[in-house]
């Protein structure tokens, strides 16, 4: 469990970091290192150069930007989880961050890192998808916005280019969102066997818009389009939720792993879509 | 043998300040000048012929000092083991038999260089059919070892020592019970799955050869450093006193650091070959596939009994997974299951344990070692039987326990002499405890709220504190390591000229608190303050010969030896004090750092003053020998047999199968207690490991023999967040096997735990028709059990 030889730099400005990435195609960004370092130690992944962004100033804030909140690249899981802004306007993300890993991991790992890492069983990507987040990707050529729905491409693959840094994630404010999962050690402990996030907007007793997303069940965190379609336009009642539950894995490839058969995971997807929707709808009231 | 009263005081662990500040010294902290580092090339296959190993490219790499294969080390022989049947070559010789088996050894200037060179070794393999499934192993569909005609290396049967004829008679007798028309026969096939013993500190070895003195120093994270040192001596062809074995702090062992490992010989050998210090520290992945694993039974347990709870017989037929090679006690571990047999009960018992080799890592001692498996089967099937006849499991137990009048000196139904016990008293104490009462109320309340809730119970007895000394006569002995010691303990107590004391013990801690407990034993005997007593362990240079820390034996056996050594010192000191105080020896008492005359506390003399005389023999009374130290070997006449009663309350989420432990009660009896806090700590950790087995942990091999759970990311190990706060209480039934009346407590928590949890989950799901859920009861399995029960209802 020793990485192959690599170079390490820790630039102090974003421009410097982006410049380094631009001129070193074999470079890899590191923020908290909670996923990158284990992969390097297992030699599953051997970058030539690690660009540690932890010393770049100005990336560690959570800001209220009116209709959305912005979480900077260096905001740790524990900070996201404890932030009153996040708890109030993006409760699903606060829970997802609070249930990510253990105390040590939450103290070092970053919300943006968890998104960029795009693990199939990670918590925060599901919340970002349900909440309709936007990723801000910077490179030496400028910045671009990537919608969460386009961001999670495949297993451990995001839409980021190797020369890009995810500088912040913007989350539209939602008064009704929730995340729930079954952890690998039961309850909320450890990666998700399966989990779901939901965000709903109610107007005049009707679900006017919704986001529902799954994690742990397939090759990537993914939107549960069937559930979204089923819940929007309803009154958010128990029956309406049951309709969304029934369509939880519509169009989603559900895969077996050490923690469950495909049948079980599909079932859990429904259970957690139901629980997340129920809580999200209740929160709007 | 008379027993003293309990020592009994909560004394804070003296070892903790160093350990919790990260200032303890572990093997990997040993860094010697010029030290080289080792990495192993390991087999990616579970079973294959090695057709070639090309090390040329690796040899040529920067920093690489040597690359060794079987050709270089074959002359050293197989890894010595106790009770071995198929031994392990130090490096795979022509064939690999489990994934991760070491094929070549790289020695380089840095660890990273050694690891890089691993990738440069080209090994070619011709794959062979693998033996993974236990029933297939038993059927000899494929053989693990060419030339060993059956995968079954040994079959342990019970009653112990009964010949085939007797066993057939017993079978016929049990068949007779089954034929009676007023009986029920309850039978379940159950898995007691393979586990990976996860110590915080992976194993580590550092060796240094002193060519000028022809001396070897070997540091190893071992539970039995004496065995390491003596095997190194034999391998290197030098006397025992030319090898110094050091086990500094050992960061958890749980049995897995008892076995002797090939690297513990290869590293010293390479250090001498290269005349340079060499270090090897396992990676976490190696700790999973290269350190021994535990458990691995597939068995059918059967109870035949009357409808009113009288059990007539218990039978277990199990296949026990030895893995690829027999390492230390590999074949003996299932035997320890025979040792506890059918636990605390008095009925006819027949056991057959077929021990098979497979293409998986070797199994050996893991906390409880054979006893959690055996107790699991009997306690699960007792529960299933109680359920079948609709009786309270506690009532059924009470009817079938070995009666308290049989103690001391009861013989278990499988033929072993037990020490002391009062099982009904202990179970009644748990049933009467307010915590248990509250648990029952909570269950009823939650159940009436419509929750899936269950209360599970188990009792246990274990044989531990090994002893008896004569266990060696059954073939378990360290003589293969050049250490012809029996199952004895050893302790040396020395009072220094300044009145402080040194206690040197042959056994050492891997978390159990020897530093504190031993100081308590000696302080209690000599009246020397705790902070003036220094306890030393883990260095064969000073230590009296013993066999190590395992099987909950340290306090009962080595502790007793230390106790007896203290007694000898005290007797001598009393003679000196009597002379100094002009009193009668019988009136001398020890307390508060000195001796005084009974009834006259101011007629006293300090330990330093006694020592002063002892170290000036010409001043000694009547021909007394100089010095103030004593060594004692304690040779136990039996194991000790702790016991207890455990219950827990669980809720099950019917939608997900997720099990939550709501409450836990444990009423343990380990005889007299030296330090209640340390005993509680042992029970806490023990229960946690049992919970881990019951809920999540499993070494999973696929059909090809790949270990799928080689890292902690896929081996969900139990942590503090997964267990509730335990309600612990005790009854006290001192043993008559040793002078302190103490029984072992290191493994009891584990032995009582797993089936308690399974019984609770089955209690919760029984209304749905579920009869059994195999471990680990991960949510998907519990959910599946619910679905299957619904489908068949
Ligand atoms: C013991 C343990 C338990 C865990 N349990 C959980 C769990 O329960 N749930 C869960 O969801 N996760 C869990 N994780 C994973 C972990 O929380 C996240 O994957 C991790 O924190 C990611 O953030 P990081 O800042 O550490 O990223 P790093 O490890 O630094 O990077 C991860 C990847 O993202 C890329 N990256 C990181 N930041 C950026 C950026 N700003 N821009 C571009 N690319 C970037 C890196 O190049 C790398 O490919 C666990 C990890 C550990 C070690």
Tab-separated table of N, CA and C in Angstrom, chain A residues 1-2 4-5 42-43 182 184-187 189 191 258-260 263-264 267-268 271-272 275, chain B residues 62 111 115-116 119 283-285 653 655-656 658 696 713-714 716-717 719 722 778-780 783:
chain	number	residue	atom	x	y	z
A	1	UNK	N	0.825	-1.189	0.000
A	1	UNK	CA	0.000	0.000	0.000
A	1	UNK	C	0.869	1.252	0.000
A	2	UNK	N	1.718	1.297	-0.973
A	2	UNK	CA	2.532	2.497	-1.151
A	2	UNK	C	2.338	2.986	-2.560
A	4	UNK	N	2.960	4.680	-6.182
A	4	UNK	CA	4.126	4.803	-7.056
A	4	UNK	C	4.694	6.212	-6.874
A	5	UNK	N	5.876	6.403	-7.388
A	5	UNK	CA	6.510	7.704	-7.229
A	5	UNK	C	5.679	8.786	-7.934
A	42	UNK	N	-3.277	2.015	-3.166
A	42	UNK	CA	-3.598	0.695	-3.723
A	42	UNK	C	-3.057	0.556	-5.142
A	43	UNK	N	-2.461	1.632	-5.642
A	43	UNK	CA	-1.907	1.668	-7.011
A	43	UNK	C	-2.996	1.425	-8.058
A	182	UNK	N	-29.446	3.625	3.594
A	182	UNK	CA	-29.047	2.498	4.431
A	182	UNK	C	-27.540	2.369	4.274
A	184	UNK	N	-23.704	0.753	4.875
A	184	UNK	CA	-23.205	-0.627	4.776
A	184	UNK	C	-23.103	-1.303	6.138
A	185	UNK	N	-22.976	-0.524	7.186
A	185	UNK	CA	-23.010	-1.120	8.518
A	185	UNK	C	-24.352	-0.830	9.199
A	186	UNK	N	-25.386	-0.680	8.392
A	186	UNK	CA	-26.704	-0.434	8.952
A	186	UNK	C	-26.880	1.028	9.304
A	187	UNK	N	-28.116	1.433	9.545
A	187	UNK	CA	-28.407	2.822	9.886
A	187	UNK	C	-27.816	3.746	8.833
A	189	UNK	N	-24.530	4.486	8.817
A	189	UNK	CA	-23.084	4.347	8.944
A	189	UNK	C	-22.466	3.757	7.682
A	191	UNK	N	-20.694	3.999	3.597
A	191	UNK	CA	-21.239	4.222	2.256
A	191	UNK	C	-22.654	3.659	2.122
A	258	UNK	N	-21.514	-6.551	-3.246
A	258	UNK	CA	-21.348	-7.325	-2.012
A	258	UNK	C	-22.466	-7.027	-1.010
A	259	UNK	N	-23.143	-5.909	-1.194
A	259	UNK	CA	-24.099	-5.471	-0.175
A	259	UNK	C	-25.542	-5.743	-0.541
A	260	UNK	N	-25.773	-6.249	-1.720
A	260	UNK	CA	-27.155	-6.563	-2.040
A	260	UNK	C	-27.348	-7.046	-3.462
A	263	UNK	N	-32.276	-7.121	-6.996
A	263	UNK	CA	-33.669	-7.068	-6.542
A	263	UNK	C	-33.782	-6.262	-5.241
A	264	UNK	N	-32.880	-6.565	-4.320
A	264	UNK	CA	-32.901	-5.884	-3.026
A	264	UNK	C	-32.601	-4.400	-3.189
A	267	UNK	N	-35.484	-2.618	-4.575
A	267	UNK	CA	-36.473	-2.455	-3.509
A	267	UNK	C	-36.085	-1.297	-2.582
A	268	UNK	N	-34.801	-1.288	-2.185
A	268	UNK	CA	-34.345	-0.215	-1.292
A	268	UNK	C	-34.478	1.155	-1.942
A	271	UNK	N	-37.814	2.207	-1.238
A	271	UNK	CA	-37.997	2.550	0.183
A	271	UNK	C	-37.453	3.949	0.458
A	272	UNK	N	-36.242	4.223	-0.038
A	272	UNK	CA	-35.622	5.506	0.303
A	272	UNK	C	-36.187	6.667	-0.505
A	275	UNK	N	-39.081	7.484	1.665
A	275	UNK	CA	-38.733	8.174	2.919
A	275	UNK	C	-38.241	9.598	2.655
B	62	UNK	N	16.628	0.103	-9.015
B	62	UNK	CA	17.258	1.001	-8.067
B	62	UNK	C	16.935	0.598	-6.626
B	111	UNK	N	11.032	1.252	1.395
B	111	UNK	CA	9.829	0.444	1.262
B	111	UNK	C	9.200	0.652	-0.114
B	115	UNK	N	8.401	-2.091	-3.010
B	115	UNK	CA	7.062	-2.229	-3.594
B	115	UNK	C	7.113	-2.082	-5.117
B	116	UNK	N	7.906	-1.134	-5.595
B	116	UNK	CA	8.033	-0.958	-7.049
B	116	UNK	C	8.596	-2.221	-7.693
B	119	UNK	N	6.255	-5.126	-8.661
B	119	UNK	CA	5.579	-5.064	-9.959
B	119	UNK	C	6.478	-5.575	-11.086
B	283	UNK	N	0.961	-4.566	4.936
B	283	UNK	CA	-0.036	-3.565	4.583
B	283	UNK	C	-1.382	-4.074	5.098
B	284	UNK	N	-2.362	-3.202	5.090
B	284	UNK	CA	-3.686	-3.609	5.555
B	284	UNK	C	-4.236	-4.732	4.677
B	285	UNK	N	-3.973	-4.664	3.399
B	285	UNK	CA	-4.460	-5.737	2.511
B	285	UNK	C	-3.740	-7.044	2.803
B	653	UNK	N	-36.001	-3.186	10.905
B	653	UNK	CA	-36.775	-2.379	9.963
B	653	UNK	C	-37.328	-3.334	8.907
B	655	UNK	N	-38.807	-2.912	6.187
B	655	UNK	CA	-38.651	-2.512	4.789
B	655	UNK	C	-37.240	-2.714	4.274
B	656	UNK	N	-36.259	-2.638	5.178
B	656	UNK	CA	-34.868	-2.706	4.722
B	656	UNK	C	-34.125	-3.910	5.284
B	658	UNK	N	-32.790	-3.793	8.198
B	658	UNK	CA	-31.750	-3.222	9.058
B	658	UNK	C	-32.044	-3.555	10.529
B	696	UNK	N	-22.067	-7.864	10.479
B	696	UNK	CA	-21.477	-7.433	9.196
B	696	UNK	C	-20.313	-8.246	8.679
B	713	UNK	N	-12.560	-1.212	3.320
B	713	UNK	CA	-13.705	-0.616	2.628
B	713	UNK	C	-14.758	-1.680	2.337
B	714	UNK	N	-14.321	-2.931	2.127
B	714	UNK	CA	-15.267	-4.007	1.842
B	714	UNK	C	-15.392	-5.005	2.982
B	716	UNK	N	-16.661	-4.580	6.453
B	716	UNK	CA	-17.214	-3.594	7.395
B	716	UNK	C	-16.994	-4.067	8.823
B	717	UNK	N	-15.971	-3.501	9.431
B	717	UNK	CA	-15.593	-3.918	10.765
B	717	UNK	C	-16.398	-3.151	11.797
B	719	UNK	N	-17.423	-0.991	14.908
B	719	UNK	CA	-16.783	0.083	15.663
B	719	UNK	C	-17.717	0.492	16.802
B	722	UNK	N	-21.461	1.140	16.387
B	722	UNK	CA	-22.368	0.050	16.023
B	722	UNK	C	-22.923	-0.711	17.227
B	778	UNK	N	-26.514	-9.135	7.540
B	778	UNK	CA	-26.574	-7.849	6.849
B	778	UNK	C	-28.025	-7.617	6.456
B	779	UNK	N	-28.390	-6.338	6.311
B	779	UNK	CA	-29.799	-6.040	6.033
B	779	UNK	C	-30.375	-6.863	4.889
B	780	UNK	N	-29.588	-7.032	3.808
B	780	UNK	CA	-30.163	-7.740	2.652
B	780	UNK	C	-30.555	-9.169	3.016
B	783	UNK	N	-33.737	-8.996	5.207
B	783	UNK	CA	-34.855	-8.664	4.316
B	783	UNK	C	-35.259	-9.889	3.498
